[in-house]
mmCIF file of C-alpha atoms in Angstrom:
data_model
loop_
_atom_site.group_PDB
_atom_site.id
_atom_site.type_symbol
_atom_site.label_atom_id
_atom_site.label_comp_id
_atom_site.label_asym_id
_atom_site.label_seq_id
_atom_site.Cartn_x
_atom_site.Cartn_y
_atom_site.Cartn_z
ATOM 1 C CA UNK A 1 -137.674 70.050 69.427
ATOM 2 C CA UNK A 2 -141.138 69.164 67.916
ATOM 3 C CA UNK A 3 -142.083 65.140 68.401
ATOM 4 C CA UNK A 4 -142.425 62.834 65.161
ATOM 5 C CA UNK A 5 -146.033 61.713 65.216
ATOM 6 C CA UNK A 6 -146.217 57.892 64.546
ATOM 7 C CA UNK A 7 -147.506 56.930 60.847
ATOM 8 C CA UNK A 8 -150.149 54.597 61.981
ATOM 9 C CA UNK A 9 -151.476 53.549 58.432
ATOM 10 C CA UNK A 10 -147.509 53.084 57.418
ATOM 11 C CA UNK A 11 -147.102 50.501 60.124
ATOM 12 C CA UNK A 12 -150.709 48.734 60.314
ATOM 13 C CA UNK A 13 -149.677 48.507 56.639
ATOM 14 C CA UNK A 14 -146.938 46.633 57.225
ATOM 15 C CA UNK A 15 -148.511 44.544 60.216
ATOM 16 C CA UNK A 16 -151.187 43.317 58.040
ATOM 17 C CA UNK A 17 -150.051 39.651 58.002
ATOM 18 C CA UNK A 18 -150.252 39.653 61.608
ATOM 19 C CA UNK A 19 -153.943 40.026 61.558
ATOM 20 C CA UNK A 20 -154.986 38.148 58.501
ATOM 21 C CA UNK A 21 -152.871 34.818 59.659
ATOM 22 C CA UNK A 22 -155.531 33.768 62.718
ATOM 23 C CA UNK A 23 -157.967 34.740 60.747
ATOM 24 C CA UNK A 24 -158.123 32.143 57.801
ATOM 25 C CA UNK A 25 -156.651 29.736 60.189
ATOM 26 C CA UNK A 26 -159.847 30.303 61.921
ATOM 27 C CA UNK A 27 -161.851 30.270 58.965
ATOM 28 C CA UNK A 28 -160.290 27.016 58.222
ATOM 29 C CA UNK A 29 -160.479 25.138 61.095
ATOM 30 C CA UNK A 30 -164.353 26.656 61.349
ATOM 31 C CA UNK A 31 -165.449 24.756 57.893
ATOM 32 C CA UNK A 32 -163.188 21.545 58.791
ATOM 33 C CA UNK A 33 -165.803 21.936 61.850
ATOM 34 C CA UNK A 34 -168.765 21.966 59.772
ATOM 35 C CA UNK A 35 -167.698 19.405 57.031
ATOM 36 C CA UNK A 36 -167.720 16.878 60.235
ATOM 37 C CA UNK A 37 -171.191 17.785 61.400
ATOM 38 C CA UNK A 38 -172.330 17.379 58.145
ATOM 39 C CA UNK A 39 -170.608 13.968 57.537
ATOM 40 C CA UNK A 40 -171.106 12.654 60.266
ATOM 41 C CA UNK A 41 -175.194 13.960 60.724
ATOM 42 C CA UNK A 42 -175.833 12.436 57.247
ATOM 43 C CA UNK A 43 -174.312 9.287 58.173
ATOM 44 C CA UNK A 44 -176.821 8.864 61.318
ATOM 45 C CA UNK A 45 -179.587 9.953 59.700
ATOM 46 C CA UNK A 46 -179.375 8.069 56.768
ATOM 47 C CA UNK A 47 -178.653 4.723 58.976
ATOM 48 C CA UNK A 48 -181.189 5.497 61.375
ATOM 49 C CA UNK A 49 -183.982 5.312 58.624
ATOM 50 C CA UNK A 50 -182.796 1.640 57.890
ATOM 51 C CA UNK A 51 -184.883 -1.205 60.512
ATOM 52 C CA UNK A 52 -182.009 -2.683 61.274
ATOM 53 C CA UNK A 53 -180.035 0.366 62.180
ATOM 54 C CA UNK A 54 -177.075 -0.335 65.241
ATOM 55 C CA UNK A 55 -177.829 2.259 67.936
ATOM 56 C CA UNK A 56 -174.722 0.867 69.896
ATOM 57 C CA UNK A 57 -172.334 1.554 66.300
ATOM 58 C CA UNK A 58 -174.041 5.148 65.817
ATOM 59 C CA UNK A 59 -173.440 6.207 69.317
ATOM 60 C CA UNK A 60 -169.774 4.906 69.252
ATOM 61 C CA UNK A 61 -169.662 7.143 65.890
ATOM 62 C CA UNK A 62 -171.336 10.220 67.610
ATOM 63 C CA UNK A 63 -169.237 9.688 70.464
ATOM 64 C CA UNK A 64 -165.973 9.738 67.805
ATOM 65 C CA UNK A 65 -167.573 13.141 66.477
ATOM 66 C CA UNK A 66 -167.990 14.630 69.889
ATOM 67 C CA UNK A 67 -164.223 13.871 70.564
ATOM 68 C CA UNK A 68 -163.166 15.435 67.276
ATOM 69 C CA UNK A 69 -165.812 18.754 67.203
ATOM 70 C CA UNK A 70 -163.936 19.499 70.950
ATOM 71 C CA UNK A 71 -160.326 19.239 69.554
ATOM 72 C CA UNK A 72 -161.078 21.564 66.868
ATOM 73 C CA UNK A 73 -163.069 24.075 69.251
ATOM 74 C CA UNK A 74 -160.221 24.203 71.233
ATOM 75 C CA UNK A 75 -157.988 24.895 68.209
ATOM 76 C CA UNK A 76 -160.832 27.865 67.151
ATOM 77 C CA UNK A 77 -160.188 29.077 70.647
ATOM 78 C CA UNK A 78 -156.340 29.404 70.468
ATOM 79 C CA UNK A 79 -156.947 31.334 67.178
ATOM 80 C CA UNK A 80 -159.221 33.424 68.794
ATOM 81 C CA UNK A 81 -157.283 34.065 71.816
ATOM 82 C CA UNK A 82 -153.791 34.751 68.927
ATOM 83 C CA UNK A 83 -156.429 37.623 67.304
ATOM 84 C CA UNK A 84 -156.869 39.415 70.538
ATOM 85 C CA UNK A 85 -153.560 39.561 71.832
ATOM 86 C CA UNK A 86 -152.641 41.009 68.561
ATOM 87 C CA UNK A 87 -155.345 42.861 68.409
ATOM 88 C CA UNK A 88 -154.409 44.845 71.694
ATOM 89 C CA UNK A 89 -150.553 44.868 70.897
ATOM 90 C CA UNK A 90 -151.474 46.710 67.774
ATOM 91 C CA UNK A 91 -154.240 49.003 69.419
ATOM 92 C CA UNK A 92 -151.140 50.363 72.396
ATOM 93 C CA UNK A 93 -150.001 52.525 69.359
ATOM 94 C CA UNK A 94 -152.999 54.711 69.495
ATOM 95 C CA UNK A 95 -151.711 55.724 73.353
ATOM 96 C CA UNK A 96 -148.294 56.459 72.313
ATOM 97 C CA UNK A 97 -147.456 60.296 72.090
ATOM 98 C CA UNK A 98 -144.997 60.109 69.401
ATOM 99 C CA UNK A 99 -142.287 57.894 68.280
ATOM 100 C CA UNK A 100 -139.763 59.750 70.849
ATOM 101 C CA UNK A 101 -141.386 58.344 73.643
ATOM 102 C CA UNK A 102 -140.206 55.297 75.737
ATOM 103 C CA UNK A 103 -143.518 53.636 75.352
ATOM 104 C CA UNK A 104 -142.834 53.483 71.697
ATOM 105 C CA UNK A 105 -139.292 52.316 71.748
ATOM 106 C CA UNK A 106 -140.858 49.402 73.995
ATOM 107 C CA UNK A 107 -143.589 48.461 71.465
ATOM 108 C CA UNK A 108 -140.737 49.055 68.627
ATOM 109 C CA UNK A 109 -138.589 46.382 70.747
ATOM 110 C CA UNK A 110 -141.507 43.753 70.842
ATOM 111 C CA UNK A 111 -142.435 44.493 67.254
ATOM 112 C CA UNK A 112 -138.564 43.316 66.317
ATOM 113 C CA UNK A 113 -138.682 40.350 68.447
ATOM 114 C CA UNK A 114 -141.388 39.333 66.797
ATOM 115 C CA UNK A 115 -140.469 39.326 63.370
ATOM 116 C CA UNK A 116 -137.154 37.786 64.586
ATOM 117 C CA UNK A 117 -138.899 34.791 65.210
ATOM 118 C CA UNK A 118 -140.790 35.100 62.366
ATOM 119 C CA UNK A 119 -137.434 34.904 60.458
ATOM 120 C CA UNK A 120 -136.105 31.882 61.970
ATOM 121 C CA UNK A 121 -139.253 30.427 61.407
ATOM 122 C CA UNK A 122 -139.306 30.806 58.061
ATOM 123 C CA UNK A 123 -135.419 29.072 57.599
ATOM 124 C CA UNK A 124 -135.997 26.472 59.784
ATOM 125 C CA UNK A 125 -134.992 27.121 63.077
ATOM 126 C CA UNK A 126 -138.351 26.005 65.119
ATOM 127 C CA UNK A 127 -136.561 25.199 68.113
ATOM 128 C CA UNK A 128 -134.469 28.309 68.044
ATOM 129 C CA UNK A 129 -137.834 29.915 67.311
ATOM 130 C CA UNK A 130 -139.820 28.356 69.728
ATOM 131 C CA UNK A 131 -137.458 29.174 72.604
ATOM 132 C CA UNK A 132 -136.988 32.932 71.632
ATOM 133 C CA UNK A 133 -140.841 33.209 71.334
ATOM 134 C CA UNK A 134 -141.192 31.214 75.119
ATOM 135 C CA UNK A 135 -138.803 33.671 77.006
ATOM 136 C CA UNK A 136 -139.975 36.752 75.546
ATOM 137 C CA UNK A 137 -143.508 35.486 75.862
ATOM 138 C CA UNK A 138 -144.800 36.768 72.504
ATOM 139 C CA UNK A 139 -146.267 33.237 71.422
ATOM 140 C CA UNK A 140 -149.119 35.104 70.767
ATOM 141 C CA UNK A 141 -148.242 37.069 67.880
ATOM 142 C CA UNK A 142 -146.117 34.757 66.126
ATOM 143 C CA UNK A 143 -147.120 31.379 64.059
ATOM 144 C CA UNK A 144 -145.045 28.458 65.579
ATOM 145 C CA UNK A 145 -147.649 25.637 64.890
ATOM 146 C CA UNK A 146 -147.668 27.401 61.543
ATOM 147 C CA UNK A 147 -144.143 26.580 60.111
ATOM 148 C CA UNK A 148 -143.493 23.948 62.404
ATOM 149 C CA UNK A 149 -146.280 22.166 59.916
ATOM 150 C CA UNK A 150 -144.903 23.540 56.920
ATOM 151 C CA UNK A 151 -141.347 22.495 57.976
ATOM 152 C CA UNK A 152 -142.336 18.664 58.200
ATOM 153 C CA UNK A 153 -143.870 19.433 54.412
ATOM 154 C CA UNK A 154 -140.470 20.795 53.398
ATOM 155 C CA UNK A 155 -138.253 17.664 55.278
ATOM 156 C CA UNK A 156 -140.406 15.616 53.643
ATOM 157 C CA UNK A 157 -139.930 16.850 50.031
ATOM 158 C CA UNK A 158 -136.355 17.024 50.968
ATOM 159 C CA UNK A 159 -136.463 13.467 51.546
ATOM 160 C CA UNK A 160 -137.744 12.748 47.935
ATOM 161 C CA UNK A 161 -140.990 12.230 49.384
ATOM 162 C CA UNK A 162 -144.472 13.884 48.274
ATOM 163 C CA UNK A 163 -147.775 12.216 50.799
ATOM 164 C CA UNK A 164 -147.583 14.680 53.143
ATOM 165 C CA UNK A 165 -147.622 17.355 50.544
ATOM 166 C CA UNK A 166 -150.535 16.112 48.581
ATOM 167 C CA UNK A 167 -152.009 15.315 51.811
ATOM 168 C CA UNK A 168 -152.190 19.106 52.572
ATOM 169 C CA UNK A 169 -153.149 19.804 49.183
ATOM 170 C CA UNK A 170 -156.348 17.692 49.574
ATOM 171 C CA UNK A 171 -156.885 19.420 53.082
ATOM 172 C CA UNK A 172 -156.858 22.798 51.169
ATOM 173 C CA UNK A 173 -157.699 21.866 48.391
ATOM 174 C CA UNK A 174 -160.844 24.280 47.432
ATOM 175 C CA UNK A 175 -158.020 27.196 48.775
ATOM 176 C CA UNK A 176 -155.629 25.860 46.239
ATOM 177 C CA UNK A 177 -158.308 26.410 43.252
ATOM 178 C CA UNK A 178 -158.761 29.532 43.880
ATOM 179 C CA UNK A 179 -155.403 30.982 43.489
ATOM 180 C CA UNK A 180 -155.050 28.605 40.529
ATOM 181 C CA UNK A 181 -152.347 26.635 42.159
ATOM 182 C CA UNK A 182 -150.557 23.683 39.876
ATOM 183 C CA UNK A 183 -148.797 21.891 42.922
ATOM 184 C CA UNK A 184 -150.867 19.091 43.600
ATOM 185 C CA UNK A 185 -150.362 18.036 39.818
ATOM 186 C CA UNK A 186 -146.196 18.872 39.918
ATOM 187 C CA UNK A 187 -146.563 16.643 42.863
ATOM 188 C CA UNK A 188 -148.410 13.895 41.258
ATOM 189 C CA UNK A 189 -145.817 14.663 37.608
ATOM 190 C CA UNK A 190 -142.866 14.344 40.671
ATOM 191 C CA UNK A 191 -144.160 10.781 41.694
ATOM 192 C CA UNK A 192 -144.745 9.651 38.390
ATOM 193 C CA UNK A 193 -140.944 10.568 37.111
ATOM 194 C CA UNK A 194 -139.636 8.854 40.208
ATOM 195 C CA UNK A 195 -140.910 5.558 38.729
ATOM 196 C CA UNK A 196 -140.001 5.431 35.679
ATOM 197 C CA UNK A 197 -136.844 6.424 36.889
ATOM 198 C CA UNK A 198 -137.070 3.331 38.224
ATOM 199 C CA UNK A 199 -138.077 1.774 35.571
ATOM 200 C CA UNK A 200 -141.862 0.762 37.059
ATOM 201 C CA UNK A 201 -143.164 1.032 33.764
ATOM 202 C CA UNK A 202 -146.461 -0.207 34.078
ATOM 203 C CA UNK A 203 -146.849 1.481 37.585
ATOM 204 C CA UNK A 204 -146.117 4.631 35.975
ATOM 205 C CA UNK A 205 -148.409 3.963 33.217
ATOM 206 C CA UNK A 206 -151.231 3.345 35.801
ATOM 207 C CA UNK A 207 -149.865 6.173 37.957
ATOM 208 C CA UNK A 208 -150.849 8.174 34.929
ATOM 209 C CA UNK A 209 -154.246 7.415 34.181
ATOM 210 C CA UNK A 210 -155.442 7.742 37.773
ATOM 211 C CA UNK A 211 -154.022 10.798 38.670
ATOM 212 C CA UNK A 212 -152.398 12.727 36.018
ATOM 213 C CA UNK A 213 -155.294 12.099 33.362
ATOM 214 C CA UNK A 214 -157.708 14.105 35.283
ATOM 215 C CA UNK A 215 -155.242 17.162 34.924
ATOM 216 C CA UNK A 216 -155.502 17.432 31.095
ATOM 217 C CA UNK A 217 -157.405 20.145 30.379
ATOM 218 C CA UNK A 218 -155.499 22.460 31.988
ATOM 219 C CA UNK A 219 -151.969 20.818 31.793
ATOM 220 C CA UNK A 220 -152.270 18.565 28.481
ATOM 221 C CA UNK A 221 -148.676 19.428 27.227
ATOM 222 C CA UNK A 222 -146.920 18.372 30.171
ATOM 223 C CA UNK A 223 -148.507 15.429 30.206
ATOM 224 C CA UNK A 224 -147.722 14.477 26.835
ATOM 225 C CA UNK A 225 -143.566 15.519 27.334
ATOM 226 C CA UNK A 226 -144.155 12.689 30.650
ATOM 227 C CA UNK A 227 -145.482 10.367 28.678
ATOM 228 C CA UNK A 228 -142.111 10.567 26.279
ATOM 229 C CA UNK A 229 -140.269 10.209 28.984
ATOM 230 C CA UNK A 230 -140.674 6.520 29.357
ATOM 231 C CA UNK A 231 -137.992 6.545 25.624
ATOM 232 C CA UNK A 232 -135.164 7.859 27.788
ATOM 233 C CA UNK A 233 -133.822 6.535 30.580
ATOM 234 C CA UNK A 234 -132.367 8.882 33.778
ATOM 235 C CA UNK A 235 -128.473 9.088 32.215
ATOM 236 C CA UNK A 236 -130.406 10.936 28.846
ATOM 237 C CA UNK A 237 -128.418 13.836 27.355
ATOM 238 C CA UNK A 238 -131.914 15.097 25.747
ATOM 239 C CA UNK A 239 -132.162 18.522 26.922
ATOM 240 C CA UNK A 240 -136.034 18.115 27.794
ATOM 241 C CA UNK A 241 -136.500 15.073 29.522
ATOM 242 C CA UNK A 242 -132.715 15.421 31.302
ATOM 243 C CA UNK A 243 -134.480 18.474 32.993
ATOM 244 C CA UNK A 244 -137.401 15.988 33.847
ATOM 245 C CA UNK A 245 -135.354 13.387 35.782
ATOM 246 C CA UNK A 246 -133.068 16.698 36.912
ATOM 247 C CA UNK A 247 -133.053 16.101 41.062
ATOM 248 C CA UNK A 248 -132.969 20.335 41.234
ATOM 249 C CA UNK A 249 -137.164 19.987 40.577
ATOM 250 C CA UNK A 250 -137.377 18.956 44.291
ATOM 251 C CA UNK A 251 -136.274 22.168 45.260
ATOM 252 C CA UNK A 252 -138.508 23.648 42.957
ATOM 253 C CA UNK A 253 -141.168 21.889 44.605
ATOM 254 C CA UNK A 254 -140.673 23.359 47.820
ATOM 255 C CA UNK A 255 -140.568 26.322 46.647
ATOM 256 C CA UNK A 256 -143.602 26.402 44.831
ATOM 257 C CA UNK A 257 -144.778 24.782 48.562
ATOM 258 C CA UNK A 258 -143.756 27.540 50.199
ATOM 259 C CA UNK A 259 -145.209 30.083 48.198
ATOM 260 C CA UNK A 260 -148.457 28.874 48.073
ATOM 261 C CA UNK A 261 -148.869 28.048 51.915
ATOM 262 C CA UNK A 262 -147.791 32.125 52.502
ATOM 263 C CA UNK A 263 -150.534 32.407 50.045
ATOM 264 C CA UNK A 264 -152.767 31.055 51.661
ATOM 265 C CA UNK A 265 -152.078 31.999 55.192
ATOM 266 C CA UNK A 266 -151.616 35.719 53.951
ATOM 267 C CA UNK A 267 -148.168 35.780 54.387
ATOM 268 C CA UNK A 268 -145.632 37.232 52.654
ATOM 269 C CA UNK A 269 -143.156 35.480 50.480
ATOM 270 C CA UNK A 270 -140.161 37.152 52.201
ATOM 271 C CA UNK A 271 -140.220 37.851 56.377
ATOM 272 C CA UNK A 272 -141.351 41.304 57.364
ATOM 273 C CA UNK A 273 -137.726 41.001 59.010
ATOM 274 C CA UNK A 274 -136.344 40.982 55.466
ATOM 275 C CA UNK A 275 -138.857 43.834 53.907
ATOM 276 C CA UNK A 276 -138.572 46.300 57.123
ATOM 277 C CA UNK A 277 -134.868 46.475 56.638
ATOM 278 C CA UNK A 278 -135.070 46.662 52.908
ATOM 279 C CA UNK A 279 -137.569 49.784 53.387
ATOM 280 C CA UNK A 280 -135.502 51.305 55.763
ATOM 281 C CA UNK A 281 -132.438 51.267 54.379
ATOM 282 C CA UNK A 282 -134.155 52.596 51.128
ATOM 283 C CA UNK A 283 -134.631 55.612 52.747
ATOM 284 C CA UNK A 284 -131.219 55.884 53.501
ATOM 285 C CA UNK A 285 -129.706 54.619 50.274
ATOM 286 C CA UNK A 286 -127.893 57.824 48.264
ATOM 287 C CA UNK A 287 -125.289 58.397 45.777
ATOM 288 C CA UNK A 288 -122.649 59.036 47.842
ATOM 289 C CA UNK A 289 -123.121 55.554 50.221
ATOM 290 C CA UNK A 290 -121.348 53.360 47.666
ATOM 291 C CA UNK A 291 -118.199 56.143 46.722
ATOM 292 C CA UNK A 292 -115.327 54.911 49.172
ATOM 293 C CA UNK A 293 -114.209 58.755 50.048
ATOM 294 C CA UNK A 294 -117.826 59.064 50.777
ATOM 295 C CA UNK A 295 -118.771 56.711 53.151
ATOM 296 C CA UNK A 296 -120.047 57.657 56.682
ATOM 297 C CA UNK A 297 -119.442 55.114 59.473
ATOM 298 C CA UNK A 298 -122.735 55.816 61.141
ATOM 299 C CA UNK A 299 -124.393 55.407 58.202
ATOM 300 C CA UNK A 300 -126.084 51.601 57.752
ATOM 301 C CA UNK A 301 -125.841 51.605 54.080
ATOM 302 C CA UNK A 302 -122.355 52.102 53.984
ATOM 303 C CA UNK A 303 -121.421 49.378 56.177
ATOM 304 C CA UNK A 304 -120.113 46.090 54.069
ATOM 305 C CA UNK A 305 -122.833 43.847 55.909
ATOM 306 C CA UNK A 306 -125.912 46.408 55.506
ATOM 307 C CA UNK A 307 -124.505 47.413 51.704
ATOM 308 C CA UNK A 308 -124.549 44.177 50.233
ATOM 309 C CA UNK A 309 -128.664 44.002 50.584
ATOM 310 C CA UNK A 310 -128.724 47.834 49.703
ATOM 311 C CA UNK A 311 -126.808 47.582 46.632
ATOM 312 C CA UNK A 312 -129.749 46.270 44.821
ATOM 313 C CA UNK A 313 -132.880 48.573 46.510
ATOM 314 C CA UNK A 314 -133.508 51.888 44.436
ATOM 315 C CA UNK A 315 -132.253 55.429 46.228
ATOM 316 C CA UNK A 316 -134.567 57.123 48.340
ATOM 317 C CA UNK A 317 -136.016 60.055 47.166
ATOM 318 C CA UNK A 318 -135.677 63.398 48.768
ATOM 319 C CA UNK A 319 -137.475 66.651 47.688
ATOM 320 C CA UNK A 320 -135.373 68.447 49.426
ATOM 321 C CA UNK A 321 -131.537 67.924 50.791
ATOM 322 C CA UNK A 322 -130.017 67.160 53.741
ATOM 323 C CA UNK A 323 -126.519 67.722 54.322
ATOM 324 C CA UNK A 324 -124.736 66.174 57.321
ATOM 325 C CA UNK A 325 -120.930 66.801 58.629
ATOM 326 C CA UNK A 326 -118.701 64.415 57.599
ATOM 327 C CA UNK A 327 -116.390 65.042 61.139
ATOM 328 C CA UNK A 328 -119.370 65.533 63.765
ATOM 329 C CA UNK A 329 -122.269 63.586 62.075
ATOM 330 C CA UNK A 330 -124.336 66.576 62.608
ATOM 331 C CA UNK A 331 -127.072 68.279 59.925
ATOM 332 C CA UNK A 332 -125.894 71.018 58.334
ATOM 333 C CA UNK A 333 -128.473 73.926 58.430
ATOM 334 C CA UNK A 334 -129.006 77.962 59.534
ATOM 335 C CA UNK A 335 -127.269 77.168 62.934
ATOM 336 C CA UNK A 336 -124.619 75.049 61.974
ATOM 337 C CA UNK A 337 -123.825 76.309 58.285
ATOM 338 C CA UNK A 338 -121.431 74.449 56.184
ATOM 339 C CA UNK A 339 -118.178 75.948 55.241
ATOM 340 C CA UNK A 340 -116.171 75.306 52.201
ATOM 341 C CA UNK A 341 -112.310 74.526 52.200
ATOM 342 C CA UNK A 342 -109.621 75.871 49.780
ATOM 343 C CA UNK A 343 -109.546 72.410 48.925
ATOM 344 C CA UNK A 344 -113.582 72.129 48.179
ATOM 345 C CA UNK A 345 -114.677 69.546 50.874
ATOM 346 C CA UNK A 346 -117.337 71.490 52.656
ATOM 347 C CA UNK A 347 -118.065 70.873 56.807
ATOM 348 C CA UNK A 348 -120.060 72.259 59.412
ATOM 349 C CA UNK A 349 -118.894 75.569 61.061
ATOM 350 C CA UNK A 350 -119.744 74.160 64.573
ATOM 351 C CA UNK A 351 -117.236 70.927 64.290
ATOM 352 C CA UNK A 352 -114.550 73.391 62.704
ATOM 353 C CA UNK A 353 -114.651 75.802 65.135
ATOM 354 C CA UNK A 354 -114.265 72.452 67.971
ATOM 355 C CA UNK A 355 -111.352 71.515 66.328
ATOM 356 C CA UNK A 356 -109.702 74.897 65.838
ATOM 357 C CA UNK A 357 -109.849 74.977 69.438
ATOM 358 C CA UNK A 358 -109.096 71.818 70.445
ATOM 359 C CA UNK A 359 -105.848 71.718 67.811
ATOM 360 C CA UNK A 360 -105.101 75.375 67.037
ATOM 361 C CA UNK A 361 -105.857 74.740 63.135
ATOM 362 C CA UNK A 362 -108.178 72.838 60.930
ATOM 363 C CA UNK A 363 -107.346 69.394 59.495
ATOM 364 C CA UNK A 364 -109.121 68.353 56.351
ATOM 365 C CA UNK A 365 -109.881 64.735 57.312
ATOM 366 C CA UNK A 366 -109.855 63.590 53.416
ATOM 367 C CA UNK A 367 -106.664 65.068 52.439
ATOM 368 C CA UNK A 368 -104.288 66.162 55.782
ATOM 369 C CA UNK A 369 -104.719 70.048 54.167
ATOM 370 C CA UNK A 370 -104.189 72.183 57.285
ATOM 371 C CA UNK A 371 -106.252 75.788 57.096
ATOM 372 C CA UNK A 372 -107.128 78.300 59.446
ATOM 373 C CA UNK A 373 -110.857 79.661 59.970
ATOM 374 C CA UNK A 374 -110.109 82.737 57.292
ATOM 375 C CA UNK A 375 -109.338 80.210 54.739
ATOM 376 C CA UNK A 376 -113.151 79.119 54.501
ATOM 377 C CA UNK A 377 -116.251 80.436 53.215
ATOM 378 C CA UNK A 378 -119.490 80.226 53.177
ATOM 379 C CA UNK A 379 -121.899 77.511 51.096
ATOM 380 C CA UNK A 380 -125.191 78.322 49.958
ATOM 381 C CA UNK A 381 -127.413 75.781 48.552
ATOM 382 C CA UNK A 382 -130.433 76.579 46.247
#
């Protein structure tokens, strides 16, 4: 039997997350870098122009620098060290044969326990996560630190709480701009509806000029429905500003969280986990998997747990057929024709010859129909 050659560009398609994700951390932590040099340089050189500059102050302050420019080269390091590892994993596939081979069911095996962790990752489970990622040693190619950071964001807006939100969107905040993200002002709209559903009227008021003003050119309607706001009270039956005081915007606002951190990190908005299994059981997905005298117990679309996420993925599309035996789970083809029944279920001729001489007569599986070997003929399909 001929090998299947692997479809390199199919999967460095899909594993394109795992390459871009150390890379803008990198990028990141490289201009955080910079913007301390530059901070920092300007402050000393600007003080030590001035006669009465403090030499003993500066050096404390270079000192400070020194300390933080070696945290965040170690950091670089780490996301340097992540590239390569994944940069190797992903090179092995060029000295795999084909995807029969042992080496590739091995690569296939760390490939899924990756985006396993990935998946827990993503719901929450860090220290499940963490632990899976430990004894399979494949920290390397996943993003702990990643959504461990992102999961104190989340707990925090799930606590009714938005600093350590807006304090990551002033850390990426240039990042933000460019995808034209509105977060940072939902966050700041968020803070000011939680006090005037306190009633902190003239907080809110002040809230508003300092922080929500600035946002008026691009969100000048919203602004003015806030402003009504402070009319109603939270127990309002008004159908616009009920929505505003509506506790369900929290979850909105992680959402929106979440979306624009995978953004930004260039992940994906659902795990790889998730989008493999969709894609694969695509390819499966036919007519016949959802018609109950159809189904095929090897077959993963059929199955209740698998058929619940295929019901809603398109059919794959074949040029040309395949048949397979309903009794032996065998294709159908020039060796092992199908035959047709009196009855018109059709079956391989190599499974109804096994069972003509295992049982003396053929048994229709669908219907209990006994036959003998005369009573079938021949399909041909055009």
């Amino acid at each position: 039997m001929e090998s299947v050659k692997i479809n390199h560009e199919g999967l460095f398609a899909l594993e394109q997350p795992l390459l871009k994700v150390p890379i803008e951390q990198l990028k990141r932590a490289f201009k955080q870098s910079q913007k301390i040099i530059d901070k920092e340089m300007s402050f000393i050189v600007s003080n030590l122009s001035q006669p009465n500059a403090n030499i003993p102050e500066l050096t404390e302050r270079l000192k400070a620098a020194k300390v933080k420019l070696r945290e965040a080269r170690l950091l670089e390091e780490s996301y340097l060290k992540k590239s390569r590892s994944r940069i190797e994993y992903l090179n092995t596939l060029f000295e795999i044969p084909s995807v029969d081979s042992e080496e590739f069911d091995r690569w296939s095996k760390i490939r899924l326990n990756h985006l396993m962790v990935d998946y827990l990752s993503r719901h929450g489970f860090n220290e499940t996560s963490t632990k899976f990622a430990n004894d399979l040693m494949i920290e390397d190619l996943v993003d702990l630190d990643l959504f461990k950071q992102s999961q104190k964001i989340i707990d925090s807006l799930s606590q009714r709480k938005c600093q350590e939100a807006l304090q990551w969107c002033n850390e990426n905040k240039s990042n933000l701009k460019k995808i034209k993200s509105s977060l940072e002002f939902n966050l700041r709209l968020q803070e000011y509806i939680e006090l005037v559903r306190e009633r902190k009227i003239t907080t809110a008021l002040q809230y508003v000029r300092k922080f929500l003003t600035p946002w008026s050119d691009t969100h000048l309607k919203e602004i003015q429905q806030a402003m009504g706001l402070l009319a109603f009270d939270p127990n309002t039956q008004c159908h616009h500003y009920k929505g505003l005081y509506d506790q369900k915007r929290w979850d909105l606002l992680i959402h929106a969280f979440q979306i624009d951190n995978f953004s930004l990190n260039s992940l994906t908005n659902q795990s790889m986990l998730c989008l493999t299994l969709q894609a694969g059981l695509t390819a499966l997905k036919t007519h016949s998997c959802f018609q109950s005298e159809c189904k095929n117990v090897n077959c993963p679309v059929c199955s209740d747990s698998f058929g619940k996420i295929a019901s809603t993925l398109p059919n794959s599309h074949h040029v040309n057929s395949s048949l397979v035996c309903r009794i032996s789970n065998r294709m159908m083809d020039e060796s092992n024709p199908p035959l047709v029944l009196p009855n018109g279920y059709v079956y391989s001729k190599n499974a109804l010859v096994e069972m003509v001489e295992q049982e003396g007569i053929i048994v229709c599986p669908r219907t209990g129909n006994t036959y003998t070997m005369s009573d079938t003929r021949k399909a041909f399909i055009l």
